[in-house]
Coordinates of C-alpha atoms in Angstrom, one line a residue:
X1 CA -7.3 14.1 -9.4
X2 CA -5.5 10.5 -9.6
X3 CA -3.1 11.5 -6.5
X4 CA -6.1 13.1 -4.5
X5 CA -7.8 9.7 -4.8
X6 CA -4.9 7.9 -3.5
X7 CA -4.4 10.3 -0.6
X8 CA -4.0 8.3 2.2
X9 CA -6.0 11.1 4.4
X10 CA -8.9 10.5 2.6
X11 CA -11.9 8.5 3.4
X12 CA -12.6 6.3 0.5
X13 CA -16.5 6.2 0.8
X14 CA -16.9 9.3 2.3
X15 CA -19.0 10.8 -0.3
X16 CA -21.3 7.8 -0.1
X17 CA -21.6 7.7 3.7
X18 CA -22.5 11.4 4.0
X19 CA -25.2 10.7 0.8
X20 CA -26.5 7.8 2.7
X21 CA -27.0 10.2 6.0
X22 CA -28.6 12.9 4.1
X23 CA -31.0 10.6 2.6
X24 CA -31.9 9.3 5.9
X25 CA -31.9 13.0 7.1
X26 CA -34.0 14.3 4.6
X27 CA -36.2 11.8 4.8
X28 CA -36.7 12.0 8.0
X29 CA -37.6 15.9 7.7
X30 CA -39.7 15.1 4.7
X31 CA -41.9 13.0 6.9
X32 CA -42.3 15.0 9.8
X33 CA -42.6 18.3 8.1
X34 CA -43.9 17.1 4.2
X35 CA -41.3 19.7 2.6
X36 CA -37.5 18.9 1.9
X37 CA -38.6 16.3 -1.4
X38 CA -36.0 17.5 -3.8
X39 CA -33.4 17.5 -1.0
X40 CA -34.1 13.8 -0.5
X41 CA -34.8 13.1 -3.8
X42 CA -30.5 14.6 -4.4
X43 CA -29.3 12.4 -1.5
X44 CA -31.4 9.2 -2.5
X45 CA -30.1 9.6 -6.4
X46 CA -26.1 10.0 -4.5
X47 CA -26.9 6.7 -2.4
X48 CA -28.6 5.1 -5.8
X49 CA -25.4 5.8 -7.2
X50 CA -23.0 4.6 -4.8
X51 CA -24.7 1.5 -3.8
X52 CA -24.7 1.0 -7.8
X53 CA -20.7 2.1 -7.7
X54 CA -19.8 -0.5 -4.9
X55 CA -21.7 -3.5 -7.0
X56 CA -20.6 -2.9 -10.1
X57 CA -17.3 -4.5 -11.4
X58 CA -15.9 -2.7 -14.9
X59 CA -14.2 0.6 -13.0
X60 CA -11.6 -0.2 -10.0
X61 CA -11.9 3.7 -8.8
X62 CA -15.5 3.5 -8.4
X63 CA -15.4 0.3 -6.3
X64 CA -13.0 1.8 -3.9
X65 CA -14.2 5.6 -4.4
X66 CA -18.4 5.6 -4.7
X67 CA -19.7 8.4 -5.7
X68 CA -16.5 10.5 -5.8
X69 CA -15.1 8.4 -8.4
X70 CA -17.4 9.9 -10.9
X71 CA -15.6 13.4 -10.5
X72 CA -12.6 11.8 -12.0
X73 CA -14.1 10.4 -14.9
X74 CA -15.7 14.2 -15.4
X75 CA -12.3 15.6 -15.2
X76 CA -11.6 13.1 -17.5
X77 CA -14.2 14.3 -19.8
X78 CA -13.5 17.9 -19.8
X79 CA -9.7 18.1 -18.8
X80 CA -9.3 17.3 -23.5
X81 CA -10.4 21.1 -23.7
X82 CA -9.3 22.6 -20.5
X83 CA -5.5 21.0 -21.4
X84 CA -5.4 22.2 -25.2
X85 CA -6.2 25.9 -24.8
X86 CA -4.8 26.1 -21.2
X87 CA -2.6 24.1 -19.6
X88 CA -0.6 21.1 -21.7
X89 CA -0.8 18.7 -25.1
X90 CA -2.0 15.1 -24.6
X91 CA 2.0 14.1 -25.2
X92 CA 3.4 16.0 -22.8
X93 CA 2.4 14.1 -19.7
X94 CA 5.5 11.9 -18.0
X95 CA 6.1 8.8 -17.9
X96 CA 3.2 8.1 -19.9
X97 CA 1.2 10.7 -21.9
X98 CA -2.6 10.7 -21.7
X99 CA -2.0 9.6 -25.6
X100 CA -0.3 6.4 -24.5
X101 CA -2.6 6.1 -21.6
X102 CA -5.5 6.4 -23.8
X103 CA -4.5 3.6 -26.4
X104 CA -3.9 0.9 -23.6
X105 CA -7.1 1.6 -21.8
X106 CA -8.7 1.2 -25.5
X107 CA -6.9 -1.7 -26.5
X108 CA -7.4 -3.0 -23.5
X109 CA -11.2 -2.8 -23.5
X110 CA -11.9 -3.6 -27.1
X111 CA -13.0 -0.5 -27.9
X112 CA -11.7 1.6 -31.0
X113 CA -8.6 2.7 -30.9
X114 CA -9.1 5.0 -34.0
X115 CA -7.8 8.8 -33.8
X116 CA -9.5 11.5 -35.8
X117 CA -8.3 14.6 -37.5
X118 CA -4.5 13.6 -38.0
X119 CA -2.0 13.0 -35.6
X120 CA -1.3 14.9 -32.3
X121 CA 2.1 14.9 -32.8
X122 CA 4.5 17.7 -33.9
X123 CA 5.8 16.0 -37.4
X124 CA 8.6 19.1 -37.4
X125 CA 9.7 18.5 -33.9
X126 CA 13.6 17.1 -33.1
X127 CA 12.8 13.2 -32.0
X128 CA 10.0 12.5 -33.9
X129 CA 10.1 9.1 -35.6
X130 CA 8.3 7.3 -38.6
X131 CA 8.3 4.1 -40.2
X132 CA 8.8 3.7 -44.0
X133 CA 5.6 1.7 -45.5
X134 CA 5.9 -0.1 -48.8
X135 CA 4.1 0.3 -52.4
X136 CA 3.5 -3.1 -52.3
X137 CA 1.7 -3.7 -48.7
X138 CA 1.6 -7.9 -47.7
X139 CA -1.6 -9.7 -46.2
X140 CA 0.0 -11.6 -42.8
X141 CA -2.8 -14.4 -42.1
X142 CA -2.1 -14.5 -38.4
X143 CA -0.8 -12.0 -35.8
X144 CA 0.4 -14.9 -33.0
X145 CA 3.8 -14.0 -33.8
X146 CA 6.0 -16.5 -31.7
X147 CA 9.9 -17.4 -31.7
X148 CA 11.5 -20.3 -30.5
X149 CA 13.7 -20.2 -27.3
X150 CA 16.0 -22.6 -26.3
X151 CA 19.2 -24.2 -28.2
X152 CA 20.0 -27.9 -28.5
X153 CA 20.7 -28.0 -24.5
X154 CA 17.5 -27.8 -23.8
X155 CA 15.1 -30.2 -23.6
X156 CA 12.0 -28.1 -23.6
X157 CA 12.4 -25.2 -25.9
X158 CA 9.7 -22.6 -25.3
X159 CA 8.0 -20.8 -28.6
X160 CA 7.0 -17.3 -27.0
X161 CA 4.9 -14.5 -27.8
X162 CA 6.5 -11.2 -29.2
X163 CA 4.9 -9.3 -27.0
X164 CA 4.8 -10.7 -22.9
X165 CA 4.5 -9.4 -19.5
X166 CA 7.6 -7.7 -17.9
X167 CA 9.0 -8.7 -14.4
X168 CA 6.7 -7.6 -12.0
X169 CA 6.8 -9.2 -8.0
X170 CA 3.9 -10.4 -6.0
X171 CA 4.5 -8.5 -2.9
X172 CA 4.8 -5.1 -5.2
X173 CA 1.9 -6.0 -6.9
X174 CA -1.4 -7.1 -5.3
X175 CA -2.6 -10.9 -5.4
X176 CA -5.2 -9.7 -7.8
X177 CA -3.2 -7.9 -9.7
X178 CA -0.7 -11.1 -10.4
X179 CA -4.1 -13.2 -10.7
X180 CA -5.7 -10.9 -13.4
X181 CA -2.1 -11.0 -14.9
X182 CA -1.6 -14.6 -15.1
X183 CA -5.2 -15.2 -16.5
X184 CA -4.9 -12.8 -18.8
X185 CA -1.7 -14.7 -20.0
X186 CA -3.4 -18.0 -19.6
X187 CA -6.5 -16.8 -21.8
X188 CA -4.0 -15.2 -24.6
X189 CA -1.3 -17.7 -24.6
X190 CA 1.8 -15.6 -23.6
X191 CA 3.7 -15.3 -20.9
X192 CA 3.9 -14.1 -17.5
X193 CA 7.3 -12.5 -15.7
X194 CA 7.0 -13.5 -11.9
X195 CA 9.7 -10.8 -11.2
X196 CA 12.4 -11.9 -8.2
X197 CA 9.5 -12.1 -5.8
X198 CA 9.5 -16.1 -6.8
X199 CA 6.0 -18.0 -7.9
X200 CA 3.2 -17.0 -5.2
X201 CA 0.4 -19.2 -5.2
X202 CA -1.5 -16.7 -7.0
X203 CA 0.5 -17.0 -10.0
X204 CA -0.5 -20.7 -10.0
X205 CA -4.2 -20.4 -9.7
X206 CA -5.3 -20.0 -13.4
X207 CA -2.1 -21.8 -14.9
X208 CA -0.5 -19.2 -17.4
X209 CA 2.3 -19.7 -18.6
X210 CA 5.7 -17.9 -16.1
X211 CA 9.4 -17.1 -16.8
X212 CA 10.3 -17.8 -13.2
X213 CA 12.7 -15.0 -12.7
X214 CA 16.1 -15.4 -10.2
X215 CA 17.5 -12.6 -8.6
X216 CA 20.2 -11.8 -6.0
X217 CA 18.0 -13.0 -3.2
X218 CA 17.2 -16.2 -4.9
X219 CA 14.0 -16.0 -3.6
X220 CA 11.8 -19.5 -4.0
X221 CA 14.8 -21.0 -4.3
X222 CA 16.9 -20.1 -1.1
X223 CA 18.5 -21.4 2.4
X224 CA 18.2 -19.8 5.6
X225 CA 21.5 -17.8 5.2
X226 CA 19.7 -16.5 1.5
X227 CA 22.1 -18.8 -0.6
X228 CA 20.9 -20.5 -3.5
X229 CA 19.1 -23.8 -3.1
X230 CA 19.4 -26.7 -5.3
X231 CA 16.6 -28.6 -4.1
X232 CA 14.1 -25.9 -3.5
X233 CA 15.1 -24.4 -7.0
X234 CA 14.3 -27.7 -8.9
X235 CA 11.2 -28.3 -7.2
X236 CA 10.0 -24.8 -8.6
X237 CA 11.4 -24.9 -12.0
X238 CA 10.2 -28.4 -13.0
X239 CA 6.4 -26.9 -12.8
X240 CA 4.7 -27.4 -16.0
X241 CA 3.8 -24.0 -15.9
X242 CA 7.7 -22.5 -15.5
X243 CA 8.3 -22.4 -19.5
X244 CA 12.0 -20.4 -18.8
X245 CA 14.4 -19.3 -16.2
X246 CA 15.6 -15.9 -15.8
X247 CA 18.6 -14.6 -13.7
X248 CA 18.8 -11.4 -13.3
X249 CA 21.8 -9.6 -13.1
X250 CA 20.6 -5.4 -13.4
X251 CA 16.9 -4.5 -13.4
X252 CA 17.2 -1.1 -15.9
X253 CA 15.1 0.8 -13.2
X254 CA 17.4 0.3 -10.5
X255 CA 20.6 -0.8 -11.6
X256 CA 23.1 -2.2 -9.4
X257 CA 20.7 -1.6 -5.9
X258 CA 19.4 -4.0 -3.8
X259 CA 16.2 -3.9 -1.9
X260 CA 14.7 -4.0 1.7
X261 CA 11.1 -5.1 1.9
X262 CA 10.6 -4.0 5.7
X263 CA 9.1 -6.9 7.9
X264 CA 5.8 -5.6 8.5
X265 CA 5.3 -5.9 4.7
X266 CA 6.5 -9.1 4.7
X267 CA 2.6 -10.9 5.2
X268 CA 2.3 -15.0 5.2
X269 CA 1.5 -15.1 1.5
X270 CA 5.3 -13.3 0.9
X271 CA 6.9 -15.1 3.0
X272 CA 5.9 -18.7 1.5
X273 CA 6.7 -17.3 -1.8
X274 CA 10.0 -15.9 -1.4
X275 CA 11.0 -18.4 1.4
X276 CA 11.6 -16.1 4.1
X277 CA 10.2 -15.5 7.4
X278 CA 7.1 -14.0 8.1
X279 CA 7.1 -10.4 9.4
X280 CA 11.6 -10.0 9.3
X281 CA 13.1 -7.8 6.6
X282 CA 13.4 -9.4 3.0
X283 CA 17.0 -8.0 2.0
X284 CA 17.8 -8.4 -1.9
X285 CA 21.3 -8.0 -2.1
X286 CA 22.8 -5.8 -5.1
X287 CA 25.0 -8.8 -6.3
X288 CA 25.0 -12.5 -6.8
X289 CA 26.5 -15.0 -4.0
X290 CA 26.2 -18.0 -6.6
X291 CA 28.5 -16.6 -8.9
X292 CA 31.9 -13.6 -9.3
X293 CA 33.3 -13.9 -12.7
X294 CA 31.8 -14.1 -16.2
X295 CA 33.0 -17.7 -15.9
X296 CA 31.3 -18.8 -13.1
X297 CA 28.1 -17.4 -14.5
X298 CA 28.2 -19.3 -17.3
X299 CA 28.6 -22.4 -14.8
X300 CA 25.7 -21.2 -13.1
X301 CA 23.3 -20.8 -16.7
X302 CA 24.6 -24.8 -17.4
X303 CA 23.4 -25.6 -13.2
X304 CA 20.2 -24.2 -13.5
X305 CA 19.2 -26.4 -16.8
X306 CA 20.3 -29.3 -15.8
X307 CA 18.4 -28.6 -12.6
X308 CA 15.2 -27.4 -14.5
X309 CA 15.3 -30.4 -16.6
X310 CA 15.9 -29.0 -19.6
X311 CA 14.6 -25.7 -19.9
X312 CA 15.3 -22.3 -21.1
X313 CA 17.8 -20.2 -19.5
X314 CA 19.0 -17.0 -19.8
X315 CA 19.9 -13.6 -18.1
X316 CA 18.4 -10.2 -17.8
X317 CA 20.5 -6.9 -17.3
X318 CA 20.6 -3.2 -17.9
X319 CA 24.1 -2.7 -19.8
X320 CA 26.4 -0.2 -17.8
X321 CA 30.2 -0.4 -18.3
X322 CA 30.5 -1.8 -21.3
X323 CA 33.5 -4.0 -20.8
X324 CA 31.6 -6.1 -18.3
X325 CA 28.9 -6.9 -20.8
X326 CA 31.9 -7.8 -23.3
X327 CA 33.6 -10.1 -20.5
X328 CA 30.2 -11.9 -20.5
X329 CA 30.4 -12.8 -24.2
X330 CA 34.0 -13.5 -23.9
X331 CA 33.0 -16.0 -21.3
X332 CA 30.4 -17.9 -23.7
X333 CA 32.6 -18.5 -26.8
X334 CA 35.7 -19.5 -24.3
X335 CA 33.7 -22.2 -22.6
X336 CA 31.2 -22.9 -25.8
X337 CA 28.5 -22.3 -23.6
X338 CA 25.3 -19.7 -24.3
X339 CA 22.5 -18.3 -22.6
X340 CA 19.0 -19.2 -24.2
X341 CA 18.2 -15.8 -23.8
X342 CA 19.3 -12.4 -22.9
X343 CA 16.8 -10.0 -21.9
X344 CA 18.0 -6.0 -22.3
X345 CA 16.4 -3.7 -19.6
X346 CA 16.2 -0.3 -20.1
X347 CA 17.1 2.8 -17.8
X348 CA 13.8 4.5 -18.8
X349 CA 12.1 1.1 -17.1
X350 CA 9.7 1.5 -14.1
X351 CA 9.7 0.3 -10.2
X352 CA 7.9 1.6 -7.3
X353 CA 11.3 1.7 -5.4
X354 CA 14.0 3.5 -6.8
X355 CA 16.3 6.7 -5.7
X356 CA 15.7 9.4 -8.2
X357 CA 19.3 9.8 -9.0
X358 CA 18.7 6.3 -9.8
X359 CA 15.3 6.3 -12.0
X360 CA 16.7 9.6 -13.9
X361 CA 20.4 8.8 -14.3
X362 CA 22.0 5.7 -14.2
X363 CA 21.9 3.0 -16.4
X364 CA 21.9 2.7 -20.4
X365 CA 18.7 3.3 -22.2
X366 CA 16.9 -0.2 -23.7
X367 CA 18.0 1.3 -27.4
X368 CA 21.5 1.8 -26.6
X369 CA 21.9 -1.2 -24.7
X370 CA 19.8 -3.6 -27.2
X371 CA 22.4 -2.8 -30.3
X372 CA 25.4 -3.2 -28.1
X373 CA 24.3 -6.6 -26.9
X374 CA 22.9 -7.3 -30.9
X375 CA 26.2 -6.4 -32.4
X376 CA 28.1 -8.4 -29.6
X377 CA 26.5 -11.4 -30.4
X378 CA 26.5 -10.4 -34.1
X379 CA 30.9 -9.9 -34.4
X380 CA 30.8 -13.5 -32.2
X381 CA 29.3 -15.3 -34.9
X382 CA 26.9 -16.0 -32.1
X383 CA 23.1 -14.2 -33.3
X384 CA 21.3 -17.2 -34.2
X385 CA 22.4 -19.3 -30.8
X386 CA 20.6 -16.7 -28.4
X387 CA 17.6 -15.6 -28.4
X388 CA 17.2 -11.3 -27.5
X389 CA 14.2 -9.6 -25.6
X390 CA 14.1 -6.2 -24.4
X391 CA 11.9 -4.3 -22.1
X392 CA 11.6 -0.6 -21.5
X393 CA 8.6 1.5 -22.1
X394 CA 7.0 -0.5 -24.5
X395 CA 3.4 0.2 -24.9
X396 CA 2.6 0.0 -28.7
X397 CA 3.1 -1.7 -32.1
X398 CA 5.5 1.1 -32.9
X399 CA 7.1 0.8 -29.2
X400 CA 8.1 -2.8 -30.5
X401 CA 8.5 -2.3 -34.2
X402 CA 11.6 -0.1 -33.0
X403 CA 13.0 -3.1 -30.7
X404 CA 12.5 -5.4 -33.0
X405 CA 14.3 -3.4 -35.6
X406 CA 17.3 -3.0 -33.1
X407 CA 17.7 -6.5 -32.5
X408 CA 15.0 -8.1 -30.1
X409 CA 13.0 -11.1 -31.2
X410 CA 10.4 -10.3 -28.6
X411 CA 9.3 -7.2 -26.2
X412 CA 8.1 -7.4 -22.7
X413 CA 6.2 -4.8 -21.3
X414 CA 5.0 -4.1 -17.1
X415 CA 3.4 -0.8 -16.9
X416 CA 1.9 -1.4 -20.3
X417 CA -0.3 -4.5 -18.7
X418 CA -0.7 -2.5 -15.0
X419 CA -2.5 -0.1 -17.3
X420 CA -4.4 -2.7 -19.0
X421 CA -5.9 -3.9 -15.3
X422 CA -6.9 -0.5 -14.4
X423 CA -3.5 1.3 -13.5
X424 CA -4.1 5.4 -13.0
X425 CA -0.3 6.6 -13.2
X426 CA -1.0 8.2 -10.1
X427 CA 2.6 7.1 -8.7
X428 CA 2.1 6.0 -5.4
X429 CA 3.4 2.7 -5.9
X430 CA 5.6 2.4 -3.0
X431 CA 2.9 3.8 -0.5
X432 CA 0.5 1.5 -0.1
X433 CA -2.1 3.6 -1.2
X434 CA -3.1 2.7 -5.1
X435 CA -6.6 3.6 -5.8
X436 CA -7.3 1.0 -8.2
X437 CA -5.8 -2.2 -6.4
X438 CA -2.6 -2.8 -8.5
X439 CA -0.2 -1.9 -6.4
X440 CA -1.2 -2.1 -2.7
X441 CA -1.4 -5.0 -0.3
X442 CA -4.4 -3.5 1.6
X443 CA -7.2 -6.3 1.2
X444 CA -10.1 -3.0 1.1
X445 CA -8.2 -1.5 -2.0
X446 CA -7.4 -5.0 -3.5
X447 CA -11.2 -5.5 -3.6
X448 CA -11.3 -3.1 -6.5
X449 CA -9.7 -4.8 -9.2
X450 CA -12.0 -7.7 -10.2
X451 CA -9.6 -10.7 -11.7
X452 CA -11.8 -11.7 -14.2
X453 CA -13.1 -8.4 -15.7
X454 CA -9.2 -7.5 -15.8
X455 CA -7.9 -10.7 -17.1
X456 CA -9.9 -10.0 -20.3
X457 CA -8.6 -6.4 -20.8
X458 CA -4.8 -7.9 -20.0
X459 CA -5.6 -10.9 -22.7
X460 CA -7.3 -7.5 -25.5
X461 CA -4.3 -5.0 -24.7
X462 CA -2.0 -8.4 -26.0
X463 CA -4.1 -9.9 -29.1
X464 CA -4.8 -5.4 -30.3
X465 CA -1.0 -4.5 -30.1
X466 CA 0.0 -7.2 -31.9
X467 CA -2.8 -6.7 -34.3
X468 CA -1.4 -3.6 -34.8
X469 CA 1.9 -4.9 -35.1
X470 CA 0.6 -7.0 -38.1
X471 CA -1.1 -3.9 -39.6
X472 CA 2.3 -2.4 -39.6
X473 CA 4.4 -4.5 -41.0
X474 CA 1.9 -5.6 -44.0
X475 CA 1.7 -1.5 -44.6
X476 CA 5.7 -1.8 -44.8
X477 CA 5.5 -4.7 -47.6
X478 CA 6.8 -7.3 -44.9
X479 CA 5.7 -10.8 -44.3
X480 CA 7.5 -11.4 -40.7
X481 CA 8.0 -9.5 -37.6
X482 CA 12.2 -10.2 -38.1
X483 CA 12.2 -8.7 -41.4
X484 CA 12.3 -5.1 -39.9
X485 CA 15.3 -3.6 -39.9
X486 CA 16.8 -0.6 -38.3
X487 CA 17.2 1.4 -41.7
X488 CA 13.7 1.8 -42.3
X489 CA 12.9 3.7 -39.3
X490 CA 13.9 7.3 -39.6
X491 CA 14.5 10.0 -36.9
X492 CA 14.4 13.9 -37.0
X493 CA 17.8 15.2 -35.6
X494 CA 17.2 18.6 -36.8
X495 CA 14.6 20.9 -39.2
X496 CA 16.8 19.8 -41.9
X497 CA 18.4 16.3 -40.6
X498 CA 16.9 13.5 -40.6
X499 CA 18.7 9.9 -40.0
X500 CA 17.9 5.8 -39.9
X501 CA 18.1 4.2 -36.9
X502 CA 20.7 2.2 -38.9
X503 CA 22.9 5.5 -38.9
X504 CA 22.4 6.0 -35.3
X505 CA 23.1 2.5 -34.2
X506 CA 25.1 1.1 -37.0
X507 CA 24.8 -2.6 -37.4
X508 CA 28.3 -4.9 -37.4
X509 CA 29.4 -7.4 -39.5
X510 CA 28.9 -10.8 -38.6
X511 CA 32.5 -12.5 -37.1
X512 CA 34.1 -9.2 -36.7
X513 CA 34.8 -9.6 -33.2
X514 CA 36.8 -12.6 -33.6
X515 CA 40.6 -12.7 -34.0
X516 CA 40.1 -8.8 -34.0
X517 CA 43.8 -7.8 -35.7
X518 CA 43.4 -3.9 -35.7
X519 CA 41.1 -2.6 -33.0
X520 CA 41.1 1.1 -34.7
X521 CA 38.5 -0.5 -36.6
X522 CA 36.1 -1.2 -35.1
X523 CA 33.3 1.5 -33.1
X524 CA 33.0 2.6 -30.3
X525 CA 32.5 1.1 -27.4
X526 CA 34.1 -1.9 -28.7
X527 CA 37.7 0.3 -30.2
X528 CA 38.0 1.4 -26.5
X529 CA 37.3 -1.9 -24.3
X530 CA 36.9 -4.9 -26.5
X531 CA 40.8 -5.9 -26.3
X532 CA 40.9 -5.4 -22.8
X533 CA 37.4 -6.8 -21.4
X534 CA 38.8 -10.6 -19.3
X535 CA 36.3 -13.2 -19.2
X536 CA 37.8 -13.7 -15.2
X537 CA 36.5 -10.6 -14.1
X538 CA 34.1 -8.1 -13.8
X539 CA 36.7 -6.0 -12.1
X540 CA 37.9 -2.7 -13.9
X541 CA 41.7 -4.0 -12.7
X542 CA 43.0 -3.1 -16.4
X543 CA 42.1 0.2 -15.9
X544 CA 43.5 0.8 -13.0
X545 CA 46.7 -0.9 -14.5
X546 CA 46.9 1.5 -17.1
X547 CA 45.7 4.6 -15.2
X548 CA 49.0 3.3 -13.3

């Protein structure tokens, strides 16, 4: 039913139209002939309902699909029963179940989010994961859980919300999707990802707080050959509202692919915010001009704060080969100079433009690439300097109680807030053709999502996961969100296996990594390509050396 309505063949107020004629048709008989009254009496109750559909302002799919919307909310209604005795369990729905689903659209609404009857879940089943609780649960007065960003570089350090909005461009998203997003962030005091789209005006209008976000086509902050900009990037990044700066070097949907945004995409609104020209491809490249060595990119982290005037800065990525990630660190402790922040994208993260092979295959899963990054920084002696987020499918407290075990000091999360503003799943991001006005730069479809009935469901879905965050962590005898720790979340490997997260992802010792003497050991991947990771390269010339 979700891709039906964002069939691009059909008529969105069809249904209503034909109503309105029948009404008028019926009528018309009724009057001339006296008989037909329950035939108008149908249409007039299908035009009271659409004209009542197009007014209202809670349900995006009823705005844009009178009348017809109702049939998805029906299916809605009956699809519990039809899918448990016929078809498929509410958890086996991809990416997101109708469970997960379910629990952001409460959230999001303030309504209950309360399950009866046990959980759905198969307690027996290989995967399945729990967190130990405590005999002596905690009371936590406050669930605004915030860490400090930024080290003594910075001027203005940044205390930010565990749980934010993910990188998300304006130009992918609608202009009322990034206003209800940027609201919603302004009325719940967190912050707002722009994504390498740049700042549009709409993410100025209500005054949340951004992460201005840098990519490969330094967009916002760019020349006319698409090199980076001095001048245009400090007028941007000393906004009161840009709290930190983001490069990013791997987005964990796509990693290591550029992007064309064709030029009849490319409306006025785009093309102010990303400094390009109206109506001419917008080509991201998939690499940095700015910067070619781990080296230089640690130049480029001490440009951009000096240029900001003192804020935050850090990188995002998507690990891949891991000596390139260990070239990085090598290149912060040889030049005694850190990122604020390193934000770990996962492979299992979402865009509305990636090659399958891509989506399904490539790239290292936020779990995996979250401990590398942790223990990196951990065998440098180098954990408390930078700050860790991660982002990857992180919908719920559990979602981030797992992160934050791992290693992150806050989550992020995009499709969990395009859910919270009315978001279907019915994956036709890239087409133009969302049926709730997320995703789609049509101005008709746009008009469905209401900025500030949404805003209020983005600011809920933030304050109810981390209220359930706090529920958790006082069940598990806690008193802070960085007490978790890896060993007391446990994982089914087997009917008769069951291991921590601590066993899966062992945890390293802090310094380990320095003056390493005997590389045998230490773990893998760090046995293999610590000793031979350069901080003058990305290049994989050593292994071509010793293939040689």
């Amino acid at each position: 039913m979700n891709k039906l309505l964002s069939d691009a063949s059909l008529s969105r107020y069809a249904t209503f139209v034909l109503a309105l004629i029948g009404t008028l048709i019926s009528g018309l008989i009724f009057v001339l002939s006296g008989s037909g009254f329950w035939v108008l009496l149908v249409f007039a109750a299908l035009t009271a309902i659409g004209v009542r559909d197009l007014r209202q302002t809670q349900h995006a799919i009823l705005r844009n699909y009178p009348i017809l919307g109702h049939m998805r909310f029906l299916f809605e209604f009956i699809r519990p029963e039809i899918r448990q005795y016929f078809i498929e369990s509410e958890n086996e729905a991809a990416p997101f179940s109708r469970a997960q689903r379910s629990l952001v659209y409460a959230r999001a609404k303030g309504q209950s989010d309360k399950r009866p009857l046990g959980t759905q879940l198969d307690v027996q089943a290989i995967g399945y994961e729990w967190l130990t609780h405590s005999m002596a649960p905690t009371d936590i007065a406050s669930s605004d859980f915030r860490v400090k960003v930024g080290g003594p570089a910075c001027a203005h350090p940044y205390d930010i919300s565990l749980f934010n909005i993910s990188a998300m461009s304006f130009g992918a998203l609608s202009a009322n999707a990034v206003l209800a997003l940027n609201k919603g962030a302004k009325l719940g005091n967190f912050a707002h990802d722009t994504g390498e789209g740049s700042i549009s005006r709409h993410h100025l209008v209500h005054g949340g707080d951004i992460i201005w976000e840098i990519g490969s086509g330094y967009f916002g902050c760019r020349n006319a050959e698409g090199k980076f900009d001095a001048n245009k990037f400090e007028q941007n990044a000393r906004r009161d509202v840009v709290k930190m700066i983001e490069i990013k070097l791997s987005q964990g949907a796509k990693p290591g692919h550029g992007g064309v945004l064709l030029g009849p995409k490319v409306t006025e609104e785009i093309a102010e915010a990303r400094g390009v020209a109206v109506g001419e491809d917008c080509i991201s490249p998939n690499a940095h001009s700015s910067f070619s060595t781990p080296l230089e990119l640690m130049d480029f982290i001490v440009h951009l704060r000096n240029l900001s005037g003192g804020k935050p800065v850090g990188f995002k990525l998507c690990i891949g080969h891991p000596w390139e990630w260990f070239a990085v660190a090598k290149a912060m402790t040889e030049r005694n100079i850190y990122p604020d922040f390193i934000v770990v994208d996962g492979s299992e993260g979402g865009t509305g433009a990636a090659p399958l092979e891509f989506s399904d295959h490539l790239g290292t899963p936020m779990r995996e690439g979250l401990r590398l990054v942790h223990n990196t920084l951990v065998g440098l002696g180098l954990r408390d300097k930078i700050r860790l987020g991660a982002s990857g499918k992180i919908v719920s407290a559990f979602d981030m109680a797992c992160a934050l075990a791992l290693g992150a000091d806050w989550c992020n999360s995009a499709r969990g807030y395009m859910m919270a503003i009315g978001c279907i799943q019915a994956q036709t991001c890239h087409t133009g053709h969302c049926p709730t006005g997320v995703t789609t730069q049509d101005p008709l479809r746009q008009r469905a999502l209401v900025v500030t009935d949404k805003a209020e469901r983005v600011k809920n879905f933030h304050h109810h996961t981390l209220e359930a965050l706090r529920e958790l962590l006082e069940a598990s005898g806690l008193h802070v969100p960085s007490e978790l720790h890896p060993g007391m979340i446990l994982k089914r490997l087997s009917m008769t296996e069951v291991k921590s997260l601590e066993k899966l992802y062992p945890s390293m010792r802090s310094g380990d990594l320095l003056n390493v003497q005997e590389p045998s050991s230490l773990q893998e991947p760090f046995r293999t390509h610590w000793a031979h990771a350069s901080s003058t390269t990305f290049s994989r010339q050593w292994l071509d050396r010793r293939s040689s």
